[in-house]
Amino acid sequence: TIYEYQNLTPYPIQRINYEFQSFINNNNAIPLIENTSSYFNLSFKYQFAINDEHSNIDNNGAFFTYGKTNYYNSARLTYMNKNIILEIEPYNINSKSLFKSNKRNAFDYTNNHGSYFNNAQMGLRQSQIIIHYNGIGLGYGYINHWWSPGFHSSITLSSNAPSIETYSIGSFKDIYIGKYSFGAKIVVSPFFSTLNLPLYLSGLTSHLTYHSNPAITVGFNRLFQSADYGKHQNGESTWSLQDAARLVIQPLFGQSKRNLPSTIPGTPGFDEWDEILTGFINFKFPDKNLDIYFELGSDDSRGNLIDLKAHWDHTLGYLIGVKKYFDFGKKKLLFASEYLSTKGSNTFNPKFWRMKDPNTPNYYNKAGYDYYTYKGRIIGAHSGSSSDDLITMVGLGDKKSMFYVSYNLERHGIKSMLYPEYKTELNFTYYYMLKHNQKLLVTLEYEKINNFGFISREVSINKLFWFGYIISLR
């Protein structure tokens, strides 16, 4: 299926919905694309959302409630043959009664605060062309990424921001050798900061799976934000897309990079780039319909192994989660829960600790990179720096309809702001298959944020209604 080539959809609610549908169909993947020599489909999507107090919607790419009323229309073309995958989805969004923007620091870029966008937007969503041989090849387009075993949060790359121009090389589906399968891909995205500074997002994602009981997957992600800081020679830039791509295969420790031209003179191999490293492990028990996963991350480059041992925990981020599927009479039941933390550690070794303030924000906190945002939206975990995010979801469904209830607790600026934000969210989502080629989506959400805007006792209560309709020609 097309989802094989994208490691499933990058949009989490669609991702878990697809996995739940697979379980409902007796653990057989939904035949999104038949096993034929070629495939063509054209679909149309309409979405409408209203909310009353602040902007909202996480991890859904371009569609976001910039104002009190929001309309989204798109047409999606998908074509696939033995060696080519083509996806194009042009869209337009219109928002009215825009929420005010007040961008000052990393904590003002969470999804509940306004955006600098106009009320009308046009672009491409999850649109790309891939040329490959047996799944290994090249890709280019405007796409989203989801580099995480989780269903709600991703430390490294998420689909929270709009689709970004991306060049990619590597595997677009897993390669199988006996009981093992693996995949790896390098991506590079050039874009401009709000100050018109050329920026680059470059990363390497890889994973290896041993298919047994349980099936065990281990993965590694490495991501850089780098920039052309205006250092020119003979009128030409000194930093390019190719330079950004090479970062992902450079040594891990700073001392091993000491002689590279991008390092800062007089330092033991430090540079001006912003790096995030994550590793994860996933245990899938097919006989129990159970997934358990854990991801560990760091956003600090260490000088050497001694430095890593001394400072292993002070920029630690982690994600832990579980998904479990049950038979429930004629219907199926899903239980899923996940916890993310990007807040600073409480333990520091006084022999080695050298920062003045142990509560300094870590992830997504560099102003030169627009606080790890693209078009005003966080590229990584939507809860942002110095945060945590706990969600529990229950789903009930059959082959025609699925209903989800989730409860979410989210905190922003826990150790870095005088008055951290505390968000509580209750969400109800319903999917219904009108016909084999028509789907309905209805979401109701109640969200309350205490200390809104990091102002003591300021409260914002937002009620969201979201309706979607998709019709496909197939």
Tab-separated table of C-alpha atoms in Angstrom:
chain	number	residue	atom	x	y	z
A	1	THR	CA	0.000	0.000	0.000
A	2	ILE	CA	0.970	3.632	-0.275
A	3	TYR	CA	1.262	3.658	3.510
A	4	GLU	CA	4.078	1.109	3.314
A	5	TYR	CA	6.150	3.661	1.459
A	6	GLN	CA	5.503	6.358	4.064
A	7	ASN	CA	5.755	4.203	7.190
A	8	LEU	CA	2.023	4.789	7.562
A	9	THR	CA	0.412	8.216	7.421
A	10	PRO	CA	2.298	11.037	9.184
A	11	TYR	CA	-0.925	12.277	10.806
A	12	PRO	CA	-1.365	10.520	14.182
A	13	ILE	CA	-5.166	10.342	14.392
A	14	GLN	CA	-5.247	8.855	10.875
A	15	ARG	CA	-2.340	6.601	11.787
A	16	ILE	CA	-3.989	5.055	14.840
A	17	ASN	CA	-7.301	4.910	12.954
A	18	TYR	CA	-5.587	2.888	10.211
A	19	GLU	CA	-4.029	0.522	12.767
A	20	PHE	CA	-7.396	0.096	14.504
A	21	GLN	CA	-9.087	-0.651	11.168
A	22	SER	CA	-6.442	-3.291	10.501
A	23	PHE	CA	-7.243	-4.986	13.818
A	24	ILE	CA	-10.981	-4.781	13.120
A	25	ASN	CA	-10.296	-6.584	9.844
A	26	ASN	CA	-8.647	-9.477	11.700
A	27	ASN	CA	-5.169	-7.899	11.673
A	28	ASN	CA	-5.095	-7.684	7.897
A	29	ALA	CA	-3.934	-4.377	6.485
A	30	ILE	CA	-6.653	-2.428	4.729
A	31	PRO	CA	-6.101	-2.785	0.941
A	32	LEU	CA	-5.658	0.936	0.328
A	33	ILE	CA	-3.924	0.096	-2.941
A	34	GLU	CA	-4.581	-3.162	-4.696
A	35	ASN	CA	-1.691	-5.330	-5.860
A	36	THR	CA	-1.837	-4.211	-9.495
A	37	SER	CA	0.727	-2.867	-11.940
A	38	SER	CA	-0.524	0.685	-11.402
A	39	TYR	CA	-2.924	2.646	-9.231
A	40	PHE	CA	-4.746	5.929	-9.669
A	41	ASN	CA	-7.118	7.752	-7.355
A	42	LEU	CA	-8.593	11.223	-7.022
A	43	SER	CA	-10.287	12.365	-3.831
A	44	PHE	CA	-11.768	15.576	-2.465
A	45	LYS	CA	-11.730	16.766	1.122
A	46	TYR	CA	-13.764	19.393	2.922
A	47	GLN	CA	-13.204	20.381	6.549
A	48	PHE	CA	-14.836	22.987	8.736
A	49	ALA	CA	-13.901	23.910	12.319
A	50	ILE	CA	-15.148	26.505	14.774
A	51	ASN	CA	-13.746	27.376	18.191
A	52	ASP	CA	-14.208	30.369	20.445
A	53	GLU	CA	-11.200	31.300	22.611
A	54	HIS	CA	-7.808	30.269	21.205
A	55	SER	CA	-6.164	28.492	18.261
A	56	ASN	CA	-6.188	24.719	18.275
A	57	ILE	CA	-5.677	21.321	16.504
A	58	ASP	CA	-2.447	19.356	16.911
A	59	ASN	CA	-0.478	17.266	14.398
A	60	ASN	CA	-2.732	17.801	11.405
A	61	GLY	CA	-0.304	19.628	9.151
A	62	ALA	CA	-1.731	22.631	7.336
A	63	PHE	CA	-5.210	22.522	8.889
A	64	PHE	CA	-5.222	24.576	12.066
A	65	THR	CA	-7.765	26.885	13.688
A	66	TYR	CA	-6.119	30.253	13.131
A	67	GLY	CA	-9.448	31.953	13.827
A	68	LYS	CA	-12.903	31.340	15.206
A	69	THR	CA	-14.163	29.862	11.911
A	70	ASN	CA	-11.927	27.854	9.570
A	71	TYR	CA	-12.547	26.226	6.185
A	72	TYR	CA	-10.289	23.733	4.398
A	73	ASN	CA	-10.726	22.421	0.855
A	74	SER	CA	-8.373	20.163	-1.081
A	75	ALA	CA	-8.160	17.735	-3.988
A	76	ARG	CA	-5.775	14.796	-3.769
A	77	LEU	CA	-4.320	12.818	-6.660
A	78	THR	CA	-2.400	9.594	-6.055
A	79	TYR	CA	-0.637	7.611	-8.772
A	80	MET	CA	1.610	4.612	-8.269
A	81	ASN	CA	3.355	2.057	-10.456
A	82	LYS	CA	6.302	-0.273	-9.973
A	83	ASN	CA	8.907	2.480	-9.697
A	84	ILE	CA	7.046	5.769	-9.166
A	85	ILE	CA	4.842	7.180	-6.437
A	86	LEU	CA	3.153	10.511	-7.071
A	87	GLU	CA	0.988	12.347	-4.534
A	88	ILE	CA	-0.385	15.858	-5.016
A	89	GLU	CA	-2.798	17.640	-2.680
A	90	PRO	CA	-3.273	21.373	-3.314
A	91	TYR	CA	-5.335	23.070	-0.621
A	92	ASN	CA	-6.741	26.382	0.469
A	93	ILE	CA	-7.660	27.505	3.970
A	94	ASN	CA	-9.803	30.459	4.977
A	95	SER	CA	-10.013	31.594	8.579
A	96	LYS	CA	-12.126	34.384	10.002
A	97	SER	CA	-11.901	36.333	13.277
A	98	LEU	CA	-8.211	35.518	13.708
A	99	PHE	CA	-6.798	35.058	17.180
A	100	LYS	CA	-4.152	37.592	18.216
A	101	SER	CA	-0.493	36.694	17.921
A	102	ASN	CA	1.985	37.517	20.661
A	103	LYS	CA	5.262	35.819	19.700
A	104	ARG	CA	8.117	36.517	22.113
A	105	ASN	CA	9.884	33.286	23.019
A	106	ALA	CA	9.733	29.516	22.638
A	107	PHE	CA	6.757	29.165	24.962
A	108	ASP	CA	4.542	31.414	22.846
A	109	TYR	CA	4.716	29.023	19.878
A	110	THR	CA	2.628	26.235	21.362
A	111	ASN	CA	-0.517	25.469	19.375
A	112	ASN	CA	-2.858	27.334	21.681
A	113	HIS	CA	-1.377	30.703	20.765
A	114	GLY	CA	-2.005	32.707	17.617
A	115	SER	CA	-0.098	32.685	14.358
A	116	TYR	CA	1.344	35.406	12.157
A	117	PHE	CA	-0.502	34.059	9.100
A	118	ASN	CA	-3.114	35.853	7.059
A	119	ASN	CA	-6.685	34.599	6.989
A	120	ALA	CA	-6.278	32.997	3.524
A	121	GLN	CA	-3.641	30.385	2.708
A	122	MET	CA	-2.849	28.120	-0.207
A	123	GLY	CA	-0.230	25.394	-0.564
A	124	LEU	CA	0.587	21.729	-0.993
A	125	ARG	CA	-0.067	19.123	1.673
A	126	GLN	CA	1.745	15.771	1.726
A	127	SER	CA	2.670	16.099	-1.947
A	128	GLN	CA	5.714	14.361	-3.368
A	129	ILE	CA	7.218	12.319	-6.178
A	130	ILE	CA	9.291	9.227	-5.341
A	131	ILE	CA	11.389	7.321	-7.873
A	132	HIS	CA	12.598	4.010	-6.485
A	133	TYR	CA	13.720	0.476	-7.211
A	134	ASN	CA	12.274	-2.073	-4.780
A	135	GLY	CA	11.619	0.738	-2.317
A	136	ILE	CA	15.067	2.372	-2.427
A	137	GLY	CA	15.267	5.693	-4.210
A	138	LEU	CA	14.879	9.463	-4.243
A	139	GLY	CA	12.020	11.728	-3.279
A	140	TYR	CA	11.101	15.393	-3.521
A	141	GLY	CA	8.044	17.326	-2.432
A	142	TYR	CA	6.258	19.264	0.284
A	143	ILE	CA	5.622	16.689	2.973
A	144	ASN	CA	5.162	16.050	6.677
A	145	HIS	CA	7.232	13.680	8.767
A	146	TRP	CA	6.451	11.535	11.807
A	147	TRP	CA	9.650	10.208	13.385
A	148	SER	CA	8.353	8.519	16.513
A	149	PRO	CA	6.810	5.257	17.718
A	150	GLY	CA	4.125	7.361	19.426
A	151	PHE	CA	0.582	8.211	18.348
A	152	HIS	CA	0.361	11.687	19.927
A	153	SER	CA	3.854	13.174	20.330
A	154	SER	CA	7.203	13.069	18.562
A	155	ILE	CA	10.384	14.593	20.013
A	156	THR	CA	12.259	14.843	16.705
A	157	LEU	CA	9.862	15.420	13.789
A	158	SER	CA	6.079	15.585	13.880
A	159	SER	CA	3.300	16.530	11.475
A	160	ASN	CA	2.342	19.480	13.676
A	161	ALA	CA	3.635	22.102	11.210
A	162	PRO	CA	2.548	22.502	7.558
A	163	SER	CA	4.252	20.384	4.892
A	164	ILE	CA	7.797	21.562	4.203
A	165	GLU	CA	9.916	21.347	1.042
A	166	THR	CA	11.923	18.129	1.394
A	167	TYR	CA	14.595	16.250	-0.532
A	168	SER	CA	14.949	12.617	0.554
A	169	ILE	CA	17.125	9.624	-0.251
A	170	GLY	CA	16.988	6.106	1.159
A	171	SER	CA	14.362	3.429	1.723
A	172	PHE	CA	10.665	4.207	1.316
A	173	LYS	CA	9.573	0.797	2.538
A	174	ASP	CA	11.238	-1.804	4.747
A	175	ILE	CA	13.768	-4.237	3.300
A	176	TYR	CA	13.387	-7.837	4.518
A	177	ILE	CA	16.183	-10.347	5.058
A	178	GLY	CA	14.993	-13.492	6.811
A	179	LYS	CA	13.488	-12.545	10.167
A	180	TYR	CA	14.894	-9.031	9.959
A	181	SER	CA	13.672	-5.879	8.251
A	182	PHE	CA	15.220	-2.436	8.213
A	183	GLY	CA	14.981	1.005	6.691
A	184	ALA	CA	16.922	4.282	6.657
A	185	LYS	CA	16.401	7.672	5.066
A	186	ILE	CA	18.132	11.066	4.901
A	187	VAL	CA	16.014	14.203	4.434
A	188	VAL	CA	16.933	17.856	3.908
A	189	SER	CA	14.549	20.823	3.959
A	190	PRO	CA	15.606	24.364	2.979
A	191	PHE	CA	13.451	27.269	4.193
A	192	PHE	CA	13.673	30.846	5.499
A	193	SER	CA	13.306	32.127	9.042
A	194	THR	CA	10.981	34.978	9.974
A	195	LEU	CA	14.012	37.272	9.604
A	196	ASN	CA	14.630	35.929	6.076
A	197	LEU	CA	17.677	33.925	7.147
A	198	PRO	CA	18.300	30.760	5.069
A	199	LEU	CA	17.771	27.734	7.317
A	200	TYR	CA	18.165	23.998	6.758
A	201	LEU	CA	16.504	21.078	8.493
A	202	SER	CA	18.444	17.856	7.875
A	203	GLY	CA	17.987	14.461	9.434
A	204	LEU	CA	18.674	10.748	9.401
A	205	THR	CA	16.076	8.212	10.507
A	206	SER	CA	16.728	4.469	10.725
A	207	HIS	CA	15.249	1.353	12.291
A	208	LEU	CA	15.799	-2.403	12.501
A	209	THR	CA	13.120	-4.996	13.343
A	210	TYR	CA	13.526	-8.572	14.489
A	211	HIS	CA	10.281	-10.394	13.675
A	212	SER	CA	9.558	-12.806	16.497
A	213	ASN	CA	7.171	-12.889	19.442
A	214	PRO	CA	7.486	-10.148	20.433
A	215	ALA	CA	8.663	-8.326	17.330
A	216	ILE	CA	11.363	-5.922	18.484
A	217	THR	CA	12.138	-2.672	16.650
A	218	VAL	CA	15.029	-0.393	17.560
A	219	GLY	CA	15.452	2.973	15.900
A	220	PHE	CA	17.732	5.995	15.786
A	221	ASN	CA	16.954	9.563	14.666
A	222	ARG	CA	19.404	12.422	14.232
A	223	LEU	CA	18.235	15.890	13.283
A	224	PHE	CA	20.042	19.200	12.715
A	225	GLN	CA	18.966	22.781	12.228
A	226	SER	CA	21.721	24.725	10.499
A	227	ALA	CA	21.907	28.133	8.818
A	228	ASP	CA	23.669	30.402	6.410
A	229	TYR	CA	24.731	33.137	8.825
A	230	GLY	CA	25.627	35.520	6.032
A	231	LYS	CA	29.294	34.576	5.774
A	232	HIS	CA	30.034	34.967	2.081
A	233	GLN	CA	33.129	34.514	-0.039
A	234	ASN	CA	33.231	36.036	-3.516
A	235	GLY	CA	29.518	36.710	-3.273
A	236	GLU	CA	28.667	33.055	-2.651
A	237	SER	CA	27.194	31.453	0.437
A	238	THR	CA	29.493	29.413	2.658
A	239	TRP	CA	26.726	26.998	3.706
A	240	SER	CA	24.567	24.955	1.367
A	241	LEU	CA	21.943	22.229	1.259
A	242	GLN	CA	24.703	19.683	0.623
A	243	ASP	CA	26.566	20.897	3.729
A	244	ALA	CA	23.416	20.474	5.802
A	245	ALA	CA	22.903	16.946	4.451
A	246	ARG	CA	26.451	15.919	5.385
A	247	LEU	CA	25.859	16.870	9.032
A	248	VAL	CA	23.793	13.739	9.666
A	249	ILE	CA	26.731	11.398	8.933
A	250	GLN	CA	29.347	13.344	10.895
A	251	PRO	CA	30.767	11.917	14.162
A	252	LEU	CA	28.576	12.077	17.254
A	253	PHE	CA	31.092	13.697	19.621
A	254	GLY	CA	32.421	17.235	19.283
A	255	GLN	CA	36.094	16.371	19.700
A	256	SER	CA	35.886	14.161	16.614
A	257	LYS	CA	34.633	17.162	14.600
A	258	ARG	CA	37.311	19.593	15.779
A	259	ASN	CA	38.921	20.109	12.376
A	260	LEU	CA	35.730	20.487	10.366
A	261	PRO	CA	35.175	23.944	8.809
A	262	SER	CA	31.731	24.367	10.419
A	263	THR	CA	33.011	24.170	14.006
A	264	ILE	CA	33.640	27.295	16.107
A	265	PRO	CA	37.355	28.201	16.337
A	266	GLY	CA	38.890	27.728	19.777
A	267	THR	CA	36.290	25.166	20.916
A	268	PRO	CA	36.637	21.372	21.260
A	269	GLY	CA	34.527	20.739	18.152
A	270	PHE	CA	31.383	22.746	19.010
A	271	ASP	CA	29.260	24.325	16.279
A	272	GLU	CA	26.338	26.734	16.035
A	273	TRP	CA	23.879	24.125	14.899
A	274	ASP	CA	20.936	22.765	16.862
A	275	GLU	CA	20.993	18.956	17.124
A	276	ILE	CA	18.445	16.468	18.455
A	277	LEU	CA	19.257	12.778	18.926
A	278	THR	CA	16.659	10.138	19.777
A	279	GLY	CA	16.657	6.373	20.075
A	280	PHE	CA	13.622	4.165	20.580
A	281	ILE	CA	12.601	0.572	21.144
A	282	ASN	CA	9.199	-0.958	20.393
A	283	PHE	CA	7.899	-4.344	21.520
A	284	LYS	CA	4.979	-5.693	19.491
A	285	PHE	CA	3.223	-8.797	20.850
A	286	PRO	CA	1.095	-10.076	17.921
A	287	ASP	CA	-0.638	-12.794	19.951
A	288	LYS	CA	-1.675	-10.249	22.599
A	289	ASN	CA	-2.384	-7.353	20.200
A	290	LEU	CA	-0.129	-5.233	22.370
A	291	ASP	CA	2.498	-2.559	21.614
A	292	ILE	CA	4.855	-1.109	24.237
A	293	TYR	CA	7.441	1.514	23.286
A	294	PHE	CA	9.991	3.881	24.786
A	295	GLU	CA	11.945	6.747	23.216
A	296	LEU	CA	14.863	8.665	24.725
A	297	GLY	CA	16.224	11.945	23.375
A	298	SER	CA	18.854	14.625	23.892
A	299	ASP	CA	19.284	18.054	22.307
A	300	ASP	CA	22.852	18.665	23.481
A	301	SER	CA	26.031	17.719	21.579
A	302	ARG	CA	28.589	16.137	23.917
A	303	GLY	CA	32.331	16.726	23.585
A	304	ASN	CA	33.326	13.097	24.214
A	305	LEU	CA	32.251	9.952	26.035
A	306	ILE	CA	33.300	11.371	29.426
A	307	ASP	CA	31.142	14.442	28.790
A	308	LEU	CA	28.215	12.178	27.876
A	309	LYS	CA	28.578	10.160	31.084
A	310	ALA	CA	28.796	13.323	33.189
A	311	HIS	CA	25.871	15.124	31.541
A	312	TRP	CA	23.738	12.229	30.324
A	313	ASP	CA	20.541	13.506	31.952
A	314	HIS	CA	20.443	17.306	31.899
A	315	THR	CA	18.789	17.598	28.468
A	316	LEU	CA	16.933	14.321	28.655
A	317	GLY	CA	13.590	13.991	26.901
A	318	TYR	CA	11.563	10.819	26.750
A	319	LEU	CA	8.355	9.239	25.501
A	320	ILE	CA	6.702	6.099	26.830
A	321	GLY	CA	3.503	4.529	25.565
A	322	VAL	CA	1.272	1.505	25.185
A	323	LYS	CA	-1.445	0.403	22.732
A	324	LYS	CA	-3.703	-2.589	23.351
A	325	TYR	CA	-6.538	-3.993	21.203
A	326	PHE	CA	-9.418	-6.166	22.499
A	327	ASP	CA	-12.300	-8.192	21.079
A	328	PHE	CA	-15.537	-6.735	22.440
A	329	GLY	CA	-18.415	-8.770	21.084
A	330	LYS	CA	-19.217	-7.649	17.542
A	331	LYS	CA	-17.009	-4.610	18.004
A	332	LYS	CA	-13.353	-4.053	18.787
A	333	LEU	CA	-11.857	-2.019	21.597
A	334	LEU	CA	-8.677	0.073	21.677
A	335	PHE	CA	-6.829	1.363	24.716
A	336	ALA	CA	-3.826	3.645	24.272
A	337	SER	CA	-1.844	5.866	26.605
A	338	GLU	CA	1.298	7.928	26.181
A	339	TYR	CA	3.489	10.262	28.243
A	340	LEU	CA	6.048	12.742	26.888
A	341	SER	CA	8.553	14.877	28.805
A	342	THR	CA	10.888	17.600	27.501
A	343	LYS	CA	11.444	19.240	30.873
A	344	GLY	CA	14.927	19.527	32.371
A	345	SER	CA	16.291	16.929	34.738
A	346	ASN	CA	16.194	17.326	38.520
A	347	THR	CA	19.529	15.610	39.043
A	348	PHE	CA	22.879	17.231	38.283
A	349	ASN	CA	26.423	16.160	39.041
A	350	PRO	CA	28.049	19.127	40.854
A	351	LYS	CA	31.519	17.992	39.763
A	352	PHE	CA	30.677	18.541	36.118
A	353	TRP	CA	27.610	20.787	35.927
A	354	ARG	CA	28.625	24.086	34.345
A	355	MET	CA	25.427	25.937	33.424
A	356	LYS	CA	24.301	28.829	35.621
A	357	ASP	CA	20.614	27.949	35.662
A	358	PRO	CA	19.588	24.271	35.714
A	359	ASN	CA	16.085	25.298	34.625
A	360	THR	CA	17.234	26.737	31.298
A	361	PRO	CA	14.881	25.478	28.543
A	362	ASN	CA	16.382	22.842	26.281
A	363	TYR	CA	14.325	21.600	23.334
A	364	TYR	CA	13.050	24.042	20.696
A	365	ASN	CA	14.556	27.089	22.382
A	366	LYS	CA	16.956	28.737	19.905
A	367	ALA	CA	15.692	32.070	18.569
A	368	GLY	CA	17.967	31.859	15.493
A	369	TYR	CA	15.933	28.883	14.299
A	370	ASP	CA	12.561	30.455	15.117
A	371	TYR	CA	12.303	28.180	18.165
A	372	TYR	CA	12.177	25.017	16.023
A	373	THR	CA	9.149	26.214	14.087
A	374	TYR	CA	8.085	26.324	10.459
A	375	LYS	CA	5.483	28.898	9.463
A	376	GLY	CA	4.876	29.647	13.126
A	377	ARG	CA	4.231	26.024	14.165
A	378	ILE	CA	6.487	23.750	16.219
A	379	ILE	CA	8.105	21.033	14.100
A	380	GLY	CA	8.634	18.645	17.038
A	381	ALA	CA	6.415	17.850	20.032
A	382	HIS	CA	3.533	20.341	19.983
A	383	SER	CA	3.737	20.848	23.771
A	384	GLY	CA	7.110	22.559	23.228
A	385	SER	CA	10.111	23.069	25.483
A	386	SER	CA	10.124	22.365	29.237
A	387	SER	CA	6.795	20.551	28.978
A	388	ASP	CA	5.067	17.265	29.563
A	389	ASP	CA	2.062	15.701	27.873
A	390	LEU	CA	-0.097	12.799	29.107
A	391	ILE	CA	-2.905	11.352	26.989
A	392	THR	CA	-5.206	8.359	27.414
A	393	MET	CA	-7.463	7.186	24.591
A	394	VAL	CA	-10.228	4.593	24.301
A	395	GLY	CA	-11.677	3.547	20.951
A	396	LEU	CA	-14.674	1.413	19.992
A	397	GLY	CA	-15.332	0.380	16.411
A	398	ASP	CA	-16.429	-1.977	13.672
A	399	LYS	CA	-15.928	-2.056	9.889
A	400	LYS	CA	-18.280	0.883	9.363
A	401	SER	CA	-17.637	3.296	12.207
A	402	MET	CA	-15.119	4.134	14.927
A	403	PHE	CA	-15.505	6.275	18.039
A	404	TYR	CA	-12.648	7.652	20.136
A	405	VAL	CA	-12.546	9.390	23.508
A	406	SER	CA	-9.320	10.917	24.786
A	407	TYR	CA	-8.317	12.819	27.904
A	408	ASN	CA	-5.179	14.940	27.750
A	409	LEU	CA	-3.133	16.763	30.415
A	410	GLU	CA	-0.442	19.097	29.083
A	411	ARG	CA	1.908	21.519	30.861
A	412	HIS	CA	4.061	24.209	29.231
A	413	GLY	CA	7.104	25.962	30.698
A	414	ILE	CA	7.121	23.739	33.783
A	415	LYS	CA	10.583	24.635	35.086
A	416	SER	CA	11.269	27.744	33.025
A	417	MET	CA	8.262	30.021	33.477
A	418	LEU	CA	7.039	31.662	36.668
A	419	TYR	CA	3.443	30.670	35.906
A	420	PRO	CA	3.397	27.524	33.729
A	421	GLU	CA	0.378	26.817	31.562
A	422	TYR	CA	-1.807	23.871	32.567
A	423	LYS	CA	-4.010	22.471	29.809
A	424	THR	CA	-6.837	19.945	30.228
A	425	GLU	CA	-8.513	18.545	27.129
A	426	LEU	CA	-11.447	16.171	26.556
A	427	ASN	CA	-11.931	15.015	22.960
A	428	PHE	CA	-14.632	12.966	21.194
A	429	THR	CA	-13.996	11.870	17.600
A	430	TYR	CA	-16.300	9.840	15.368
A	431	TYR	CA	-15.524	8.300	11.958
A	432	TYR	CA	-18.281	6.904	9.749
A	433	MET	CA	-18.114	5.186	6.350
A	434	LEU	CA	-21.080	6.450	4.334
A	435	LYS	CA	-20.069	4.222	1.421
A	436	HIS	CA	-16.853	2.451	0.504
A	437	ASN	CA	-15.574	5.733	-0.974
A	438	GLN	CA	-17.052	8.320	1.406
A	439	LYS	CA	-16.058	9.120	4.983
A	440	LEU	CA	-17.293	11.491	7.666
A	441	LEU	CA	-15.331	12.898	10.595
A	442	VAL	CA	-16.867	14.715	13.572
A	443	THR	CA	-14.833	15.974	16.532
A	444	LEU	CA	-16.007	17.726	19.685
A	445	GLU	CA	-13.405	19.040	22.102
A	446	TYR	CA	-13.415	20.916	25.382
A	447	GLU	CA	-10.107	22.497	26.365
A	448	LYS	CA	-9.231	24.578	29.418
A	449	ILE	CA	-5.883	26.324	29.980
A	450	ASN	CA	-4.977	27.798	33.347
A	451	ASN	CA	-2.318	30.557	33.464
A	452	PHE	CA	-3.043	31.132	29.786
A	453	GLY	CA	-0.219	33.069	28.161
A	454	PHE	CA	1.819	32.317	31.320
A	455	ILE	CA	-0.178	34.966	33.175
A	456	SER	CA	-1.193	34.091	36.729
A	457	ARG	CA	-4.854	33.006	37.019
A	458	GLU	CA	-5.595	33.850	33.396
A	459	VAL	CA	-7.999	31.183	32.044
A	460	SER	CA	-8.954	30.356	28.458
A	461	ILE	CA	-11.706	27.823	27.746
A	462	ASN	CA	-12.037	26.684	24.151
A	463	LYS	CA	-14.839	24.598	22.658
A	464	LEU	CA	-14.079	23.078	19.257
A	465	PHE	CA	-16.404	21.600	16.649
A	466	TRP	CA	-14.660	19.981	13.656
A	467	PHE	CA	-16.412	18.393	10.684
A	468	GLY	CA	-14.750	16.626	7.747
A	469	TYR	CA	-15.982	14.896	4.593
A	470	ILE	CA	-13.882	12.914	2.075
A	471	ILE	CA	-15.069	11.425	-1.201
A	472	SER	CA	-12.886	9.244	-3.402
A	473	LEU	CA	-13.424	8.272	-7.029
A	474	ARG	CA	-12.425	4.673	-6.235
